[in-house]
Coordinates of C-alpha atoms in Angstrom, one line a residue:
X1 CA 31.8 -37.6 19.5
X2 CA 29.4 -39.7 21.6
X3 CA 26.6 -37.2 21.1
X4 CA 27.1 -37.3 17.3
X5 CA 26.8 -41.1 17.5
X6 CA 23.5 -40.8 19.5
X7 CA 22.0 -38.5 16.9
X8 CA 23.2 -40.8 14.1
X9 CA 21.6 -43.8 15.8
X10 CA 18.4 -41.9 16.3
X11 CA 18.4 -41.1 12.6
X12 CA 18.7 -44.8 11.8
X13 CA 15.9 -45.7 14.2
X14 CA 13.5 -43.1 12.8
X15 CA 13.8 -43.9 9.2
X16 CA 11.0 -46.5 9.4
X17 CA 7.3 -45.6 9.1
X18 CA 5.0 -45.3 12.1
X19 CA 7.6 -46.9 14.5
X20 CA 6.0 -50.3 13.8
X21 CA 9.0 -51.8 12.0
X22 CA 12.0 -50.4 13.6
X23 CA 15.5 -51.8 13.0
X24 CA 16.6 -54.6 15.3
X25 CA 20.2 -54.0 14.6
X26 CA 20.5 -50.7 16.5
X27 CA 19.6 -50.6 20.2
X28 CA 19.8 -47.4 22.2
X29 CA 20.1 -47.3 26.0
X30 CA 16.9 -46.6 27.9
X31 CA 18.7 -43.6 29.5
X32 CA 18.5 -41.7 26.1
X33 CA 15.5 -39.4 26.2
X34 CA 14.1 -40.1 22.8
X35 CA 10.5 -39.7 23.9
X36 CA 9.3 -38.1 27.2
X37 CA 6.1 -36.9 28.7
X38 CA 6.3 -33.3 29.7
X39 CA 5.7 -32.3 33.4
X40 CA 2.2 -30.8 33.6
X41 CA 0.5 -29.5 36.7
X42 CA -2.7 -31.4 37.5
X43 CA -1.9 -34.2 35.1
X44 CA 1.5 -36.0 35.5
X45 CA 1.0 -37.1 39.1
X46 CA 1.9 -40.5 40.5
X47 CA -1.4 -42.0 39.3
X48 CA -0.7 -41.0 35.7
X49 CA 2.8 -42.4 36.0
X50 CA 1.3 -45.8 36.9
X51 CA -1.2 -45.6 34.1
X52 CA 1.2 -44.6 31.4
X53 CA 3.7 -47.4 32.4
X54 CA 0.9 -49.8 31.4
X55 CA 1.4 -48.4 27.8
X56 CA 5.1 -47.7 27.7
X57 CA 8.0 -49.0 29.8
X58 CA 10.8 -46.8 28.3
X59 CA 9.2 -43.4 28.0
X60 CA 10.8 -40.8 30.2
X61 CA 8.4 -39.5 32.7
X62 CA 8.4 -36.3 34.9
X63 CA 6.6 -35.3 38.0
X64 CA 4.5 -32.2 38.3
X65 CA 6.5 -29.2 39.3
X66 CA 7.0 -29.4 43.0
X67 CA 8.2 -26.2 44.9
X68 CA 11.6 -26.8 46.6
X69 CA 10.4 -24.9 49.6
X70 CA 7.5 -27.3 50.0
X71 CA 9.9 -30.3 50.2
X72 CA 12.2 -28.5 52.7
X73 CA 9.2 -27.4 54.8
X74 CA 7.7 -30.9 55.1
X75 CA 11.1 -32.4 55.8
X76 CA 11.7 -30.0 58.7
X77 CA 8.4 -30.9 60.3
X78 CA 8.4 -34.2 62.2
X79 CA 4.6 -34.4 61.9
X80 CA 4.6 -34.1 58.1
X81 CA 6.9 -37.1 57.2
X82 CA 3.9 -39.1 55.8
X83 CA 2.8 -36.1 53.7
X84 CA 6.4 -35.8 52.3
X85 CA 6.6 -39.5 51.5
X86 CA 3.2 -39.4 49.8
X87 CA 4.3 -36.3 47.8
X88 CA 7.5 -37.9 46.5
X89 CA 6.2 -41.5 46.2
X90 CA 7.2 -43.1 43.0
X91 CA 6.1 -46.3 41.2
X92 CA 8.6 -46.2 38.4
X93 CA 11.9 -44.5 37.3
X94 CA 11.2 -40.8 36.6
X95 CA 12.6 -37.3 36.9
X96 CA 11.6 -34.9 39.6
X97 CA 10.9 -31.4 38.5
X98 CA 11.6 -28.7 41.0
X99 CA 10.4 -25.1 41.0
X100 CA 11.8 -22.1 42.8
X101 CA 14.4 -19.3 42.6
X102 CA 16.3 -19.8 45.9
X103 CA 19.5 -21.6 45.5
X104 CA 19.7 -22.7 49.1
X105 CA 16.2 -24.2 49.2
X106 CA 16.7 -25.9 45.8
X107 CA 20.0 -27.4 47.1
X108 CA 18.4 -28.6 50.3
X109 CA 15.5 -30.2 48.3
X110 CA 18.1 -32.0 46.0
X111 CA 19.9 -33.3 49.1
X112 CA 16.7 -34.6 50.6
X113 CA 15.6 -36.3 47.4
X114 CA 19.0 -37.7 46.7
X115 CA 19.3 -39.3 50.2
X116 CA 15.8 -40.7 50.8
X117 CA 14.0 -41.1 47.5
X118 CA 14.6 -42.9 44.2
X119 CA 14.7 -40.6 41.1
X120 CA 16.7 -40.9 38.0
X121 CA 17.3 -37.2 37.9
X122 CA 16.2 -33.7 38.8
X123 CA 14.9 -31.0 36.4
X124 CA 14.8 -27.3 37.1
X125 CA 11.7 -25.4 35.8
X126 CA 12.8 -22.3 33.9
X127 CA 10.0 -22.5 31.4
X128 CA 6.6 -22.2 33.1
X129 CA 4.9 -18.9 32.0
X130 CA 2.0 -19.1 34.4
X131 CA 1.5 -16.0 36.5
X132 CA 1.3 -18.2 39.6
X133 CA 4.9 -19.3 39.0
X134 CA 6.6 -16.5 37.0
X135 CA 4.9 -13.9 39.2
X136 CA 7.1 -15.2 42.0
X137 CA 10.3 -14.9 39.9
X138 CA 10.3 -18.6 39.1
X139 CA 9.7 -20.6 36.0
X140 CA 10.3 -18.7 32.7
X141 CA 11.0 -15.5 34.7
X142 CA 14.3 -17.0 35.6
X143 CA 15.5 -16.7 32.0
X144 CA 16.0 -13.0 32.6
X145 CA 18.8 -13.9 35.1
X146 CA 21.1 -16.5 33.5
X147 CA 23.9 -15.9 36.0
X148 CA 21.5 -16.6 38.9
X149 CA 20.3 -19.8 37.2
X150 CA 24.0 -20.8 36.7
X151 CA 24.6 -20.4 40.4
X152 CA 21.4 -22.4 41.3
X153 CA 22.3 -25.4 39.1
X154 CA 25.8 -25.5 40.6
X155 CA 24.3 -25.7 44.1
X156 CA 21.8 -28.3 43.0
X157 CA 24.4 -30.5 41.4
X158 CA 26.6 -30.4 44.5
X159 CA 23.7 -31.8 46.5
X160 CA 22.8 -34.6 44.1
X161 CA 24.3 -38.1 44.0
X162 CA 26.6 -38.8 41.1
X163 CA 24.2 -41.1 39.3
X164 CA 21.4 -38.5 39.2
X165 CA 21.3 -36.3 36.2
X166 CA 20.5 -32.6 36.4
X167 CA 18.7 -30.9 33.5
X168 CA 16.8 -27.6 32.9
X169 CA 13.6 -27.1 31.0
X170 CA 13.2 -23.6 29.5
X171 CA 11.7 -21.6 26.6
X172 CA 13.5 -19.9 23.8
X173 CA 13.2 -16.6 25.6
X174 CA 10.8 -14.2 27.3
X175 CA 8.6 -11.3 26.1
X176 CA 6.1 -9.0 27.7
X177 CA 2.5 -10.0 27.2
X178 CA 1.3 -6.3 27.0
X179 CA 3.7 -5.3 24.3
X180 CA 4.2 -8.5 22.3
X181 CA 3.0 -8.4 18.6
X182 CA 2.6 -11.8 17.1
X183 CA 2.1 -10.5 13.5
X184 CA 5.2 -8.4 13.7
X185 CA 7.2 -11.3 15.2
X186 CA 6.2 -13.6 12.3
X187 CA 6.8 -10.9 9.6
X188 CA 10.3 -10.0 10.9
X189 CA 11.2 -13.7 11.2
X190 CA 13.5 -12.9 14.1
X191 CA 14.9 -16.4 14.6
X192 CA 18.4 -15.1 14.7
X193 CA 17.7 -12.8 17.6
X194 CA 15.8 -15.5 19.4
X195 CA 18.7 -17.9 18.8
X196 CA 21.3 -15.5 20.1
X197 CA 19.3 -14.8 23.3
X198 CA 18.6 -18.5 23.9
X199 CA 22.2 -19.5 23.2
X200 CA 23.5 -17.0 25.7
X201 CA 21.2 -18.4 28.4
X202 CA 22.0 -22.0 27.5
X203 CA 25.7 -21.4 27.5
X204 CA 25.6 -19.6 30.8
X205 CA 23.9 -22.4 32.7
X206 CA 25.9 -25.2 31.1
X207 CA 29.4 -23.8 31.2
X208 CA 30.2 -25.3 34.6
X209 CA 29.3 -28.8 33.5
X210 CA 26.5 -29.2 36.1
X211 CA 23.9 -29.4 33.4
X212 CA 24.4 -31.6 30.3
X213 CA 20.8 -31.8 29.0
X214 CA 18.3 -29.1 28.2
X215 CA 14.6 -29.6 27.3
X216 CA 13.6 -26.5 25.3
X217 CA 10.0 -25.5 24.5
X218 CA 10.3 -24.0 21.0
X219 CA 8.3 -20.9 21.8
X220 CA 8.8 -17.6 23.6
X221 CA 7.2 -17.2 27.0
X222 CA 4.9 -14.3 27.4
X223 CA 5.1 -13.0 30.9
X224 CA 2.8 -10.5 32.8
X225 CA -0.9 -10.0 32.8
X226 CA -3.1 -10.4 29.8
X227 CA -4.5 -7.1 28.6
X228 CA -7.7 -6.6 30.5
X229 CA -11.1 -6.9 28.7
X230 CA -12.9 -3.6 28.7
X231 CA -16.2 -5.4 28.8
X232 CA -15.3 -7.2 32.1
X233 CA -16.9 -5.6 35.0
X234 CA -14.9 -4.4 38.0
X235 CA -14.2 -6.8 40.8
X236 CA -15.2 -4.1 43.3
X237 CA -18.8 -3.8 44.3
X238 CA -20.2 -0.3 45.1
X239 CA -22.7 0.0 47.9
X240 CA -24.7 3.1 46.9
X241 CA -25.9 5.6 49.5
X242 CA -26.4 8.6 47.3
X243 CA -26.3 9.8 43.7
X244 CA -22.9 11.4 44.3
X245 CA -19.6 9.8 43.4
X246 CA -18.9 7.1 46.0
X247 CA -16.3 7.6 48.6
X248 CA -13.5 5.2 49.3
X249 CA -15.1 4.0 52.4
X250 CA -18.1 2.8 50.4
X251 CA -16.2 0.4 48.3
X252 CA -16.6 -3.3 49.2
X253 CA -14.1 -5.7 47.8
X254 CA -15.5 -9.0 46.5
X255 CA -12.5 -11.2 47.3
X256 CA -14.0 -14.4 45.9
X257 CA -14.7 -12.8 42.6
X258 CA -11.1 -11.3 42.5
X259 CA -9.7 -14.7 43.1
X260 CA -11.8 -16.3 40.4
X261 CA -10.8 -13.6 37.9
X262 CA -7.1 -14.1 38.8
X263 CA -7.4 -17.8 38.2
X264 CA -9.1 -17.2 34.9
X265 CA -6.4 -14.8 33.8
X266 CA -3.7 -17.3 34.8
X267 CA -5.3 -20.1 32.8
X268 CA -5.8 -17.8 29.8
X269 CA -2.1 -16.8 30.0
X270 CA -1.1 -20.4 30.0
X271 CA -3.4 -21.2 27.0
X272 CA -2.2 -18.2 25.1
X273 CA 1.4 -19.1 25.7
X274 CA 0.8 -22.4 23.8
X275 CA -0.7 -20.7 20.7
X276 CA 0.3 -17.0 20.3
X277 CA 4.1 -17.3 20.2
X278 CA 5.0 -19.1 16.9
X279 CA 6.9 -22.4 17.1
X280 CA 10.6 -22.2 16.2
X281 CA 12.0 -25.8 16.2
X282 CA 14.9 -24.7 13.9
X283 CA 16.3 -22.6 16.7
X284 CA 16.7 -25.7 18.8
X285 CA 18.6 -27.4 15.9
X286 CA 20.9 -24.3 15.8
X287 CA 21.4 -24.6 19.5
X288 CA 22.4 -28.3 19.2
X289 CA 25.0 -27.3 16.5
X290 CA 26.3 -24.4 18.6
X291 CA 26.6 -26.5 21.8
X292 CA 27.5 -30.0 20.6
X293 CA 28.4 -31.2 24.1
X294 CA 24.8 -30.6 25.4
X295 CA 21.9 -33.0 24.7
X296 CA 18.8 -31.1 23.5
X297 CA 15.2 -32.4 23.7
X298 CA 12.5 -30.4 21.8
X299 CA 9.1 -29.6 23.2
X300 CA 6.0 -28.0 21.6
X301 CA 3.9 -28.9 18.6
X302 CA 4.4 -32.7 18.9
X303 CA 1.0 -34.4 18.2
X304 CA 1.9 -38.0 17.4
X305 CA 4.9 -40.4 17.2
X306 CA 5.5 -39.4 13.6
X307 CA 6.2 -35.9 14.9
X308 CA 8.6 -37.4 17.5
X309 CA 10.7 -39.2 15.0
X310 CA 10.8 -36.2 12.6
X311 CA 13.3 -34.5 14.9
X312 CA 16.5 -36.1 13.7
X313 CA 19.1 -33.6 14.7
X314 CA 18.6 -33.7 18.4
X315 CA 18.3 -36.3 21.1
X316 CA 14.5 -36.6 21.2
X317 CA 11.1 -34.9 21.7
X318 CA 9.0 -34.2 24.8
X319 CA 5.2 -34.4 24.4
X320 CA 2.6 -32.6 26.5
X321 CA -1.0 -32.1 25.7
X322 CA -1.3 -34.7 23.0
X323 CA -0.2 -37.6 25.2
X324 CA -2.9 -36.6 27.8
X325 CA -5.6 -36.1 25.2
X326 CA -5.0 -39.3 23.2
X327 CA -2.6 -41.6 25.1
X328 CA -3.0 -44.8 22.9
X329 CA -1.4 -43.0 20.0
X330 CA 1.9 -43.1 21.9
X331 CA 1.6 -46.7 23.1
X332 CA 4.3 -47.9 20.6
X333 CA 6.9 -45.4 21.9
X334 CA 9.1 -48.2 23.2
X335 CA 10.0 -49.2 19.7
X336 CA 11.9 -45.9 19.3
X337 CA 14.8 -47.3 21.2
X338 CA 15.3 -50.1 18.7
X339 CA 15.8 -53.8 19.3
X340 CA 13.2 -56.5 18.8
X341 CA 9.7 -55.0 18.4
X342 CA 7.3 -55.5 21.2
X343 CA 5.3 -58.7 20.4
X344 CA 2.2 -58.2 22.4
X345 CA 0.3 -55.1 23.6
X346 CA -2.4 -55.0 26.3
X347 CA -6.0 -54.3 25.3
X348 CA -7.7 -51.1 26.4
X349 CA -9.9 -53.2 28.7
X350 CA -6.9 -54.8 30.3
X351 CA -5.3 -51.5 30.9
X352 CA -8.4 -50.1 32.6
X353 CA -8.9 -53.2 34.7
X354 CA -5.3 -53.1 35.9
X355 CA -5.5 -49.4 36.6
X356 CA -8.8 -49.9 38.5
X357 CA -7.0 -52.5 40.7
X358 CA -4.3 -49.9 41.4
X359 CA -7.0 -47.3 42.3
X360 CA -8.4 -49.8 44.9
X361 CA -5.0 -50.3 46.4
X362 CA -4.3 -46.6 46.5
X363 CA -7.6 -45.8 48.2
X364 CA -7.0 -48.5 50.8
X365 CA -3.5 -47.1 51.5
X366 CA -4.3 -43.4 51.6
X367 CA -7.6 -43.6 53.5
X368 CA -5.7 -45.1 56.4
X369 CA -4.3 -41.7 57.3
X370 CA -6.6 -39.3 55.3
X371 CA -10.0 -39.4 57.0
X372 CA -11.4 -36.1 55.9
X373 CA -14.3 -36.8 53.4
X374 CA -13.4 -33.8 51.1
X375 CA -9.8 -35.0 50.8
X376 CA -10.9 -38.5 50.0
X377 CA -13.2 -37.2 47.3
X378 CA -10.4 -35.2 45.8
X379 CA -8.3 -38.3 45.6
X380 CA -11.1 -40.2 43.8
X381 CA -11.5 -37.4 41.3
X382 CA -7.8 -37.5 40.5
X383 CA -7.8 -41.2 40.1
X384 CA -10.7 -41.4 37.7
X385 CA -9.5 -38.4 35.7
X386 CA -6.3 -40.2 34.5
X387 CA -7.9 -42.8 32.1
X388 CA -10.6 -40.4 31.0
X389 CA -9.4 -40.3 27.4
X390 CA -8.3 -44.0 27.1
X391 CA -11.1 -44.7 24.5
X392 CA -10.6 -41.4 22.6
X393 CA -12.2 -41.5 19.1
X394 CA -13.5 -45.0 19.6
X395 CA -17.2 -46.1 19.6
X396 CA -18.5 -45.9 23.2
X397 CA -16.2 -43.1 24.2
X398 CA -18.9 -40.6 24.8
X399 CA -21.0 -43.0 26.9
X400 CA -17.8 -44.0 28.9
X401 CA -17.0 -40.4 29.7
X402 CA -20.6 -39.5 30.5
X403 CA -20.8 -42.4 33.0
X404 CA -17.6 -41.3 34.8
X405 CA -18.9 -37.7 35.0
X406 CA -22.2 -38.8 36.4
X407 CA -20.9 -41.2 39.0
X408 CA -18.1 -38.8 40.3
X409 CA -20.7 -36.2 41.2
X410 CA -21.4 -38.3 44.3
X411 CA -18.0 -39.7 45.1
X412 CA -19.0 -40.7 48.6
X413 CA -21.2 -43.4 47.2
X414 CA -18.7 -45.2 45.0
X415 CA -15.0 -46.1 45.0
X416 CA -12.9 -44.9 42.1
X417 CA -12.4 -48.5 40.9
X418 CA -16.2 -49.0 40.9
X419 CA -16.7 -45.9 38.9
X420 CA -14.2 -46.9 36.2
X421 CA -15.5 -50.4 35.9
X422 CA -19.1 -49.1 35.6
X423 CA -17.9 -46.8 32.8
X424 CA -16.1 -49.6 31.1
X425 CA -19.4 -51.5 30.8
X426 CA -20.6 -48.7 28.5
X427 CA -17.9 -49.5 25.9
X428 CA -18.6 -52.3 23.3
X429 CA -16.7 -55.5 23.9
X430 CA -14.8 -55.4 20.6
X431 CA -13.4 -51.9 21.6
X432 CA -12.4 -53.2 25.0
X433 CA -10.5 -56.0 23.3
X434 CA -8.8 -53.6 20.9
X435 CA -5.0 -53.4 21.7
X436 CA -3.6 -50.0 22.6
X437 CA -1.2 -50.1 19.7
X438 CA -4.2 -49.7 17.3
X439 CA -5.1 -46.0 17.4
X440 CA -6.7 -43.4 15.2
X441 CA -4.4 -41.8 12.6
X442 CA -6.3 -38.6 11.9
X443 CA -4.8 -35.3 12.7
X444 CA -5.2 -34.0 16.2
X445 CA -6.7 -30.8 14.6
X446 CA -9.6 -32.5 12.9
X447 CA -13.2 -31.6 13.7
X448 CA -13.8 -34.4 16.2
X449 CA -10.7 -33.4 18.2
X450 CA -11.6 -29.7 18.1
X451 CA -14.9 -30.6 20.0
X452 CA -13.0 -32.5 22.7
X453 CA -13.4 -29.8 25.3
X454 CA -17.1 -29.7 24.8
X455 CA -17.4 -33.3 26.0
X456 CA -14.6 -33.5 28.6
X457 CA -16.1 -31.1 31.2
X458 CA -14.1 -30.0 34.3
X459 CA -13.2 -33.6 35.3
X460 CA -10.4 -33.9 32.8
X461 CA -10.2 -30.5 31.2
X462 CA -8.9 -30.4 27.7
X463 CA -5.4 -28.9 27.6
X464 CA -5.3 -28.1 23.9

């Protein structure tokens, strides 16, 4: 009954337009995941958490996926305590996402986190299709073994404190990359088969009561290697010594090229998994009806707050790429929870100035124990990458991004705060003074947005 009330309240909240005039009569607890930022490797680190909290105080945030074995290994090494503290350092309430397939290691990681660190909950990654994760029988590959996942979540729950929530993020199902046919999948409209498969997995991992909330990416996960390109040359280099067929001893392996090609295939697999399998949000609605005691959060295809509030039959929506690529369009997310609308919002210039102050403090703290220049430069790159799209689609954005890219080429000469403030000077004053709640309303698929990756460069890679 409580879950039905939650959904009814969410329906009342989302009946207004643009989330700017939400009802003040219905207030939902901040613990309800109406809007959340999906865990994304290379993006949702602690620096991003600090930055996004300047825009929203109530949005649910997740860490990057952290391998459970990494936490256990660092905890068992007396010389690595500082590294562990830095890895699990938090600025704000958020959920820790763990990766792995070993119940013992995941249980130990949960116990360590529960005893020594402050998190609102722990999330198990059963949805990442990347070869680097699924190739080790983690991520989406775990969906093939629901009984094993059920055992894992039971062990994890036993090692968490009572106030910490355990959830699982997964896909609708899995398919083989080599044999999957998108056109056939669309033509057959096999939502019923997908629902049945996903329902069996969801039921198996929630039957014990350890898990009460599921974040479901409304697509299948395509596992395995992408079919190779016939035009791509071999990674092996032949050292010729005659016109005859080369012998095995004459083959020299170019390991650096092989590693590059493996990384390229892994990235392509991740990109294809966001576009090739069709979205099936209705399947998640069916799951919510079939398992009314479980709270469901949808993920996939959400581009703006209007898309968030369009999901009325479930608890809420999780946003990934869109919130990274144009963060200000989600600055009014706090109004989703109801109550009195937020009266004032910071300007874009104020957000960047406050984040630049944070960068200065972070460098001062970390550089006390990290003295290797290459590691210091890596930290600077991560810091300046976070607000790279703060002025997206505003006058001065291109000059702002060019300035960051130019200065970060020689990070030893400048601090991250100096780089950001120098880039801010490229933005017109009226744009700096523009509040973050005023954002562009065009579709994320317009011509300007489609050219985003041509301007972003490798510093803040487009994750379309």
